[in-house]
Coordinates of C-alpha atoms in Angstrom, one line a residue:
X7 CA 34.7 -42.7 -39.4
X8 CA 33.1 -41.9 -36.1
X9 CA 29.7 -40.9 -34.7
X10 CA 28.7 -37.7 -32.9
X11 CA 26.1 -35.0 -32.3
X12 CA 26.0 -31.5 -33.8
X13 CA 26.2 -29.1 -30.8
X14 CA 26.6 -25.8 -32.7
X15 CA 26.3 -24.2 -36.2
X16 CA 28.7 -21.4 -36.9
X17 CA 29.5 -19.7 -40.1
X18 CA 28.7 -22.6 -42.4
X19 CA 30.5 -25.1 -40.1
X20 CA 29.1 -27.7 -37.8
X21 CA 30.7 -28.3 -34.4
X22 CA 30.3 -32.0 -33.6
X23 CA 30.8 -33.6 -30.2
X24 CA 31.9 -37.2 -30.8
X25 CA 31.2 -40.3 -28.7
X26 CA 34.7 -39.9 -27.3
X27 CA 33.8 -36.4 -26.0
X28 CA 36.0 -34.7 -28.6
X29 CA 34.7 -31.5 -30.4
X30 CA 35.4 -31.5 -34.1
X31 CA 34.6 -28.7 -36.5
X32 CA 33.0 -30.1 -39.7
X33 CA 31.7 -29.3 -43.1
X34 CA 28.7 -31.1 -44.7
X35 CA 29.1 -33.2 -47.8
X36 CA 28.6 -31.2 -51.0
X37 CA 25.7 -33.4 -52.1
X38 CA 23.6 -32.7 -49.0
X39 CA 22.0 -29.7 -50.6
X40 CA 21.1 -31.7 -53.7
X41 CA 19.5 -34.3 -51.5
X42 CA 17.6 -31.6 -49.5
X43 CA 19.4 -32.5 -46.3
X44 CA 19.9 -29.6 -43.8
X45 CA 21.7 -30.7 -40.7
X46 CA 20.7 -29.0 -37.5
X47 CA 21.8 -28.9 -33.9
X48 CA 21.0 -32.1 -32.1
X49 CA 21.4 -34.3 -35.2
X50 CA 23.3 -37.5 -34.7
X51 CA 25.8 -37.8 -37.5
X52 CA 28.6 -39.9 -39.0
X53 CA 31.8 -38.0 -39.7
X54 CA 35.2 -38.5 -41.3
X55 CA 38.0 -36.7 -39.5
X56 CA 40.8 -35.1 -41.5
X57 CA 44.5 -34.8 -40.8
X58 CA 44.2 -31.1 -40.0
X59 CA 41.8 -31.8 -37.1
X60 CA 38.6 -30.9 -39.0
X61 CA 36.0 -33.3 -40.4
X62 CA 33.3 -33.9 -42.9
X63 CA 29.7 -35.0 -42.1
X64 CA 29.0 -38.1 -44.2
X65 CA 25.6 -39.0 -43.0
X66 CA 22.7 -37.6 -40.9
X67 CA 21.0 -40.4 -39.0
X68 CA 17.2 -40.6 -38.8
X69 CA 15.7 -38.1 -36.4
X70 CA 13.6 -38.9 -33.4
X71 CA 11.9 -35.5 -33.7
X72 CA 12.6 -32.0 -35.1
X73 CA 11.5 -28.5 -34.2
X74 CA 11.7 -25.8 -36.9
X75 CA 11.7 -22.7 -34.6
X76 CA 14.1 -23.1 -32.9
X77 CA 15.8 -25.5 -35.3
X78 CA 16.9 -28.5 -33.2
X79 CA 16.5 -32.2 -33.5
X80 CA 16.4 -35.3 -31.2
X81 CA 15.0 -33.6 -28.1
X82 CA 14.2 -35.9 -25.2
X83 CA 12.3 -33.5 -22.9
X84 CA 11.1 -29.9 -22.8
X85 CA 10.9 -27.8 -19.6
X86 CA 7.9 -25.6 -20.1
X87 CA 8.4 -22.6 -17.8
X88 CA 5.3 -20.6 -16.7
X89 CA 5.4 -18.0 -14.0
X90 CA 2.6 -17.9 -11.5
X91 CA 2.8 -14.1 -11.4
X92 CA 4.4 -11.3 -13.4
X93 CA 3.4 -12.5 -16.0
X94 CA 0.3 -14.3 -14.8
X95 CA -0.2 -18.0 -15.3
X96 CA -2.2 -18.9 -18.4
X97 CA -4.0 -22.2 -19.0
X98 CA -4.4 -21.4 -22.7
X99 CA -0.7 -20.7 -23.3
X100 CA 0.3 -23.8 -21.3
X101 CA -2.0 -26.1 -23.3
X102 CA -0.7 -24.6 -26.5
X103 CA 2.9 -25.3 -25.5
X104 CA 1.9 -28.8 -24.5
X105 CA 0.3 -29.5 -27.9
X106 CA 3.5 -28.3 -29.6
X107 CA 5.6 -30.6 -27.5
X108 CA 3.2 -33.6 -27.5
X109 CA 2.8 -33.5 -31.3
X110 CA 6.6 -34.0 -31.6
X111 CA 6.7 -36.9 -29.1
X112 CA 8.8 -34.9 -26.7
X113 CA 8.3 -35.5 -23.0
X114 CA 7.0 -32.3 -21.3
X115 CA 7.9 -31.1 -17.8
X116 CA 5.9 -28.2 -16.5
X117 CA 7.9 -25.8 -14.3
X118 CA 6.1 -23.1 -12.4
X119 CA 8.4 -20.2 -11.5
X120 CA 8.2 -17.3 -9.0
X121 CA 6.2 -19.3 -6.5
X122 CA 7.6 -16.9 -3.8
X123 CA 5.7 -14.0 -5.3
X124 CA 2.2 -15.4 -4.5
X125 CA 0.3 -13.8 -1.7
X126 CA -2.0 -15.9 0.5
X127 CA -5.1 -15.3 -1.6
X128 CA -3.3 -16.4 -4.8
X129 CA -2.0 -19.7 -3.6
X130 CA -5.2 -21.8 -3.9
X131 CA -5.9 -21.1 -7.7
X132 CA -2.3 -22.1 -8.5
X133 CA -2.6 -25.3 -6.4
X134 CA -5.8 -26.1 -8.3
X135 CA -3.9 -25.8 -11.6
X136 CA -1.0 -27.9 -10.3
X137 CA -3.4 -30.6 -9.1
X138 CA -5.2 -30.6 -12.5
X139 CA -2.1 -31.2 -14.5
X140 CA -0.6 -33.8 -12.1
X141 CA -3.9 -35.7 -12.3
X142 CA -3.5 -35.9 -16.0
X143 CA 0.0 -37.4 -15.5
X144 CA 2.2 -34.4 -16.2
X145 CA 5.3 -33.7 -14.2
X146 CA 4.9 -30.4 -12.4
X147 CA 7.8 -28.7 -10.5
X148 CA 7.2 -25.7 -8.3
X149 CA 10.3 -23.4 -8.2
X150 CA 11.6 -20.2 -6.7
X151 CA 15.1 -19.1 -7.6
X152 CA 14.9 -16.5 -4.9
X153 CA 14.7 -19.3 -2.3
X154 CA 16.3 -22.1 -4.3
X155 CA 13.1 -24.1 -4.2
X156 CA 12.8 -26.8 -6.9
X157 CA 16.3 -26.1 -8.4
X158 CA 17.8 -29.5 -7.4
X159 CA 14.8 -31.3 -8.8
X160 CA 15.2 -29.6 -12.2
X161 CA 18.9 -30.3 -12.2
X162 CA 18.4 -34.0 -11.4
X163 CA 16.4 -34.5 -14.6
X164 CA 19.2 -33.4 -17.0
X165 CA 21.2 -36.6 -16.7
X166 CA 21.4 -38.6 -19.9
X167 CA 18.8 -36.3 -21.7
X168 CA 18.8 -33.6 -24.3
X169 CA 16.6 -30.8 -22.9
X170 CA 15.1 -27.6 -24.1
X171 CA 13.7 -24.7 -22.0
X172 CA 10.6 -23.0 -23.4
X173 CA 8.4 -20.2 -22.0
X174 CA 7.2 -16.7 -22.8
X175 CA 9.4 -13.6 -22.1
X176 CA 9.8 -12.8 -18.4
X177 CA 9.0 -16.2 -16.8
X178 CA 12.5 -16.5 -15.5
X179 CA 14.2 -19.0 -17.9
X180 CA 17.7 -17.4 -17.5
X181 CA 17.3 -17.1 -13.7
X182 CA 16.4 -20.8 -13.3
X183 CA 19.1 -22.0 -15.7
X184 CA 21.7 -20.0 -13.8
X185 CA 20.4 -21.3 -10.5
X186 CA 20.5 -24.9 -11.7
X187 CA 23.9 -24.5 -13.3
X188 CA 26.0 -21.5 -12.3
X189 CA 28.6 -22.6 -14.8
X190 CA 26.2 -22.0 -17.6
X191 CA 27.0 -18.3 -17.4
X192 CA 30.6 -19.1 -18.2
X193 CA 29.7 -21.5 -20.9
X194 CA 27.3 -19.2 -22.7
X195 CA 29.7 -16.3 -22.3
X196 CA 32.5 -18.2 -24.0
X197 CA 30.2 -19.3 -26.8
X198 CA 28.9 -15.8 -27.2
X199 CA 32.4 -14.3 -27.3
X200 CA 33.4 -16.6 -30.1
X201 CA 30.3 -15.7 -32.1
X202 CA 31.0 -12.0 -31.5
X203 CA 27.6 -11.2 -29.8
X204 CA 26.4 -10.2 -26.4
X205 CA 26.2 -13.1 -24.0
X206 CA 22.6 -12.3 -23.2
X207 CA 21.3 -12.3 -26.8
X208 CA 20.8 -15.8 -28.0
X209 CA 20.3 -16.0 -31.7
X210 CA 21.7 -19.5 -32.4
X211 CA 20.9 -22.9 -31.0
X212 CA 23.7 -24.4 -29.0
X213 CA 23.9 -27.6 -27.0
X214 CA 25.7 -27.2 -23.7
X215 CA 26.9 -30.1 -21.5
X216 CA 25.4 -29.7 -18.1
X217 CA 24.7 -32.1 -15.2
X218 CA 25.6 -35.2 -17.3
X219 CA 23.2 -34.1 -20.0
X220 CA 22.8 -31.7 -22.9
X221 CA 20.8 -28.5 -22.5
X222 CA 19.8 -26.3 -25.5
X223 CA 20.8 -22.6 -25.2
X224 CA 18.2 -21.5 -27.8
X225 CA 16.7 -18.2 -29.0
X226 CA 13.3 -19.4 -27.8
X227 CA 10.2 -20.6 -29.5
X228 CA 9.7 -17.8 -32.0
X229 CA 6.5 -19.3 -33.3
X230 CA 3.7 -20.8 -31.3
X231 CA 1.8 -22.0 -34.4
X232 CA 0.9 -25.7 -34.5
X233 CA 3.1 -27.8 -36.8
X234 CA 2.0 -27.9 -40.4
X235 CA 1.8 -31.7 -40.3
X236 CA -0.7 -31.6 -37.3
X237 CA -4.1 -32.5 -38.6
X238 CA -7.5 -32.0 -36.8
X239 CA -8.0 -35.7 -36.3
X240 CA -4.6 -35.9 -34.6
X241 CA -5.2 -33.2 -32.0
X242 CA -7.2 -35.4 -29.7
X243 CA -4.1 -37.7 -29.3
X244 CA -2.2 -34.8 -27.8
X245 CA -4.5 -34.7 -24.7
X246 CA -3.6 -37.7 -22.5
X247 CA -6.9 -37.6 -20.5
X248 CA -8.8 -37.8 -23.8
X249 CA -6.8 -40.8 -25.0
X250 CA -7.5 -42.6 -21.7
X251 CA -11.3 -42.4 -22.4
X252 CA -11.4 -42.5 -26.2
X253 CA -12.6 -46.1 -26.4
X254 CA -15.6 -45.3 -24.3
X255 CA -17.0 -42.9 -27.0
X256 CA -20.0 -44.2 -28.9
X257 CA -18.3 -43.6 -32.3
X258 CA -14.9 -44.9 -33.0
X259 CA -13.7 -41.8 -34.9
X260 CA -15.2 -39.4 -32.3
X261 CA -13.3 -36.0 -32.3
X262 CA -15.2 -34.9 -29.2
X263 CA -16.9 -31.9 -30.5
X264 CA -20.4 -32.5 -32.0
X265 CA -20.8 -36.3 -31.8
X266 CA -23.4 -37.8 -29.5
X267 CA -22.3 -40.4 -26.9
X268 CA -18.9 -38.7 -26.4
X269 CA -17.1 -39.9 -23.3
X270 CA -14.9 -36.9 -23.3
X271 CA -17.8 -34.4 -23.1
X272 CA -19.4 -36.5 -20.4
X273 CA -16.2 -36.5 -18.4
X274 CA -16.1 -32.7 -18.6
X275 CA -19.7 -32.5 -17.4
X276 CA -18.8 -34.9 -14.5
X277 CA -15.8 -32.8 -13.6
X278 CA -13.4 -35.6 -14.5
X279 CA -11.8 -33.5 -17.2
X280 CA -11.0 -29.8 -16.6
X281 CA -13.3 -27.5 -18.5
X282 CA -10.3 -25.3 -19.3
X283 CA -8.6 -28.2 -21.1
X284 CA -11.7 -29.0 -23.1
X285 CA -12.4 -25.4 -24.0
X286 CA -8.8 -25.0 -25.2
X287 CA -9.1 -28.2 -27.2
X288 CA -12.2 -26.8 -29.1
X289 CA -10.4 -23.5 -29.7
X290 CA -7.4 -25.3 -31.1
X291 CA -9.6 -27.5 -33.2
X292 CA -11.2 -24.4 -34.7
X293 CA -7.8 -22.9 -35.4
X294 CA -6.7 -26.0 -37.3
X295 CA -9.9 -26.1 -39.3
X296 CA -9.5 -22.5 -40.2
X297 CA -5.9 -23.1 -41.3
X298 CA -7.1 -26.1 -43.4
X299 CA -9.7 -23.9 -45.1
X300 CA -7.1 -21.2 -45.9
X301 CA -4.6 -23.6 -47.4

């Protein structure tokens, strides 16, 4: 028996990269379906190798986290890509992505792309946004694939981590990945050829070894709905600047909406918490309450 990580699902088979850096094509045990176990890319597994070079997955180890769309497990960090122009930067969309990632205990890294497209009058609003998120404690990387700016910084964060890239269409995910790792074009091309699909249409999740880490080649986040398990009283814990001040609220169970003596609302009034963050929090809270009423 040996341990490994599922790096690809293909035609009912699971390609597992072992601790010895050997790739073995495996089937899952027949009783997995009865036990309601569905292995996904990123799962750490125990396998039994066979004489013909294939193997069987005997056990799926406990997951650190799990995303449904795209289906992938045990992610260490998510690079959240947002262009500063074409398409325009969105506080609302960024905060939504941050909630999705924070709720799964995945470390978020904000990456701003296309910095070279800003004209002089557009620089200050973006710098204000950067300062806001850095003040909260988020990592923010400014990039331009046109000039190679920020590419080395992104690459340096791959080592020893399993990473995913997320962002709306057109923000430059492919351009940044190809700038960070030119060999990725070859890797995804080879994978795509074996799957019989175009190399620029990603329908399956695959983990690719890059810069001493694993990077997910995914079809993207097809849904930006909050996880079903996320409750209204848990949303506040996904805002680090709220957590920092939570004990200062008058009421222990304060959810920072209608309660008197709320330290969060006071911090917004004092300019210590960005109004955009609080407004998005209230919007997300309403969304979760609406979902709860529906179901």
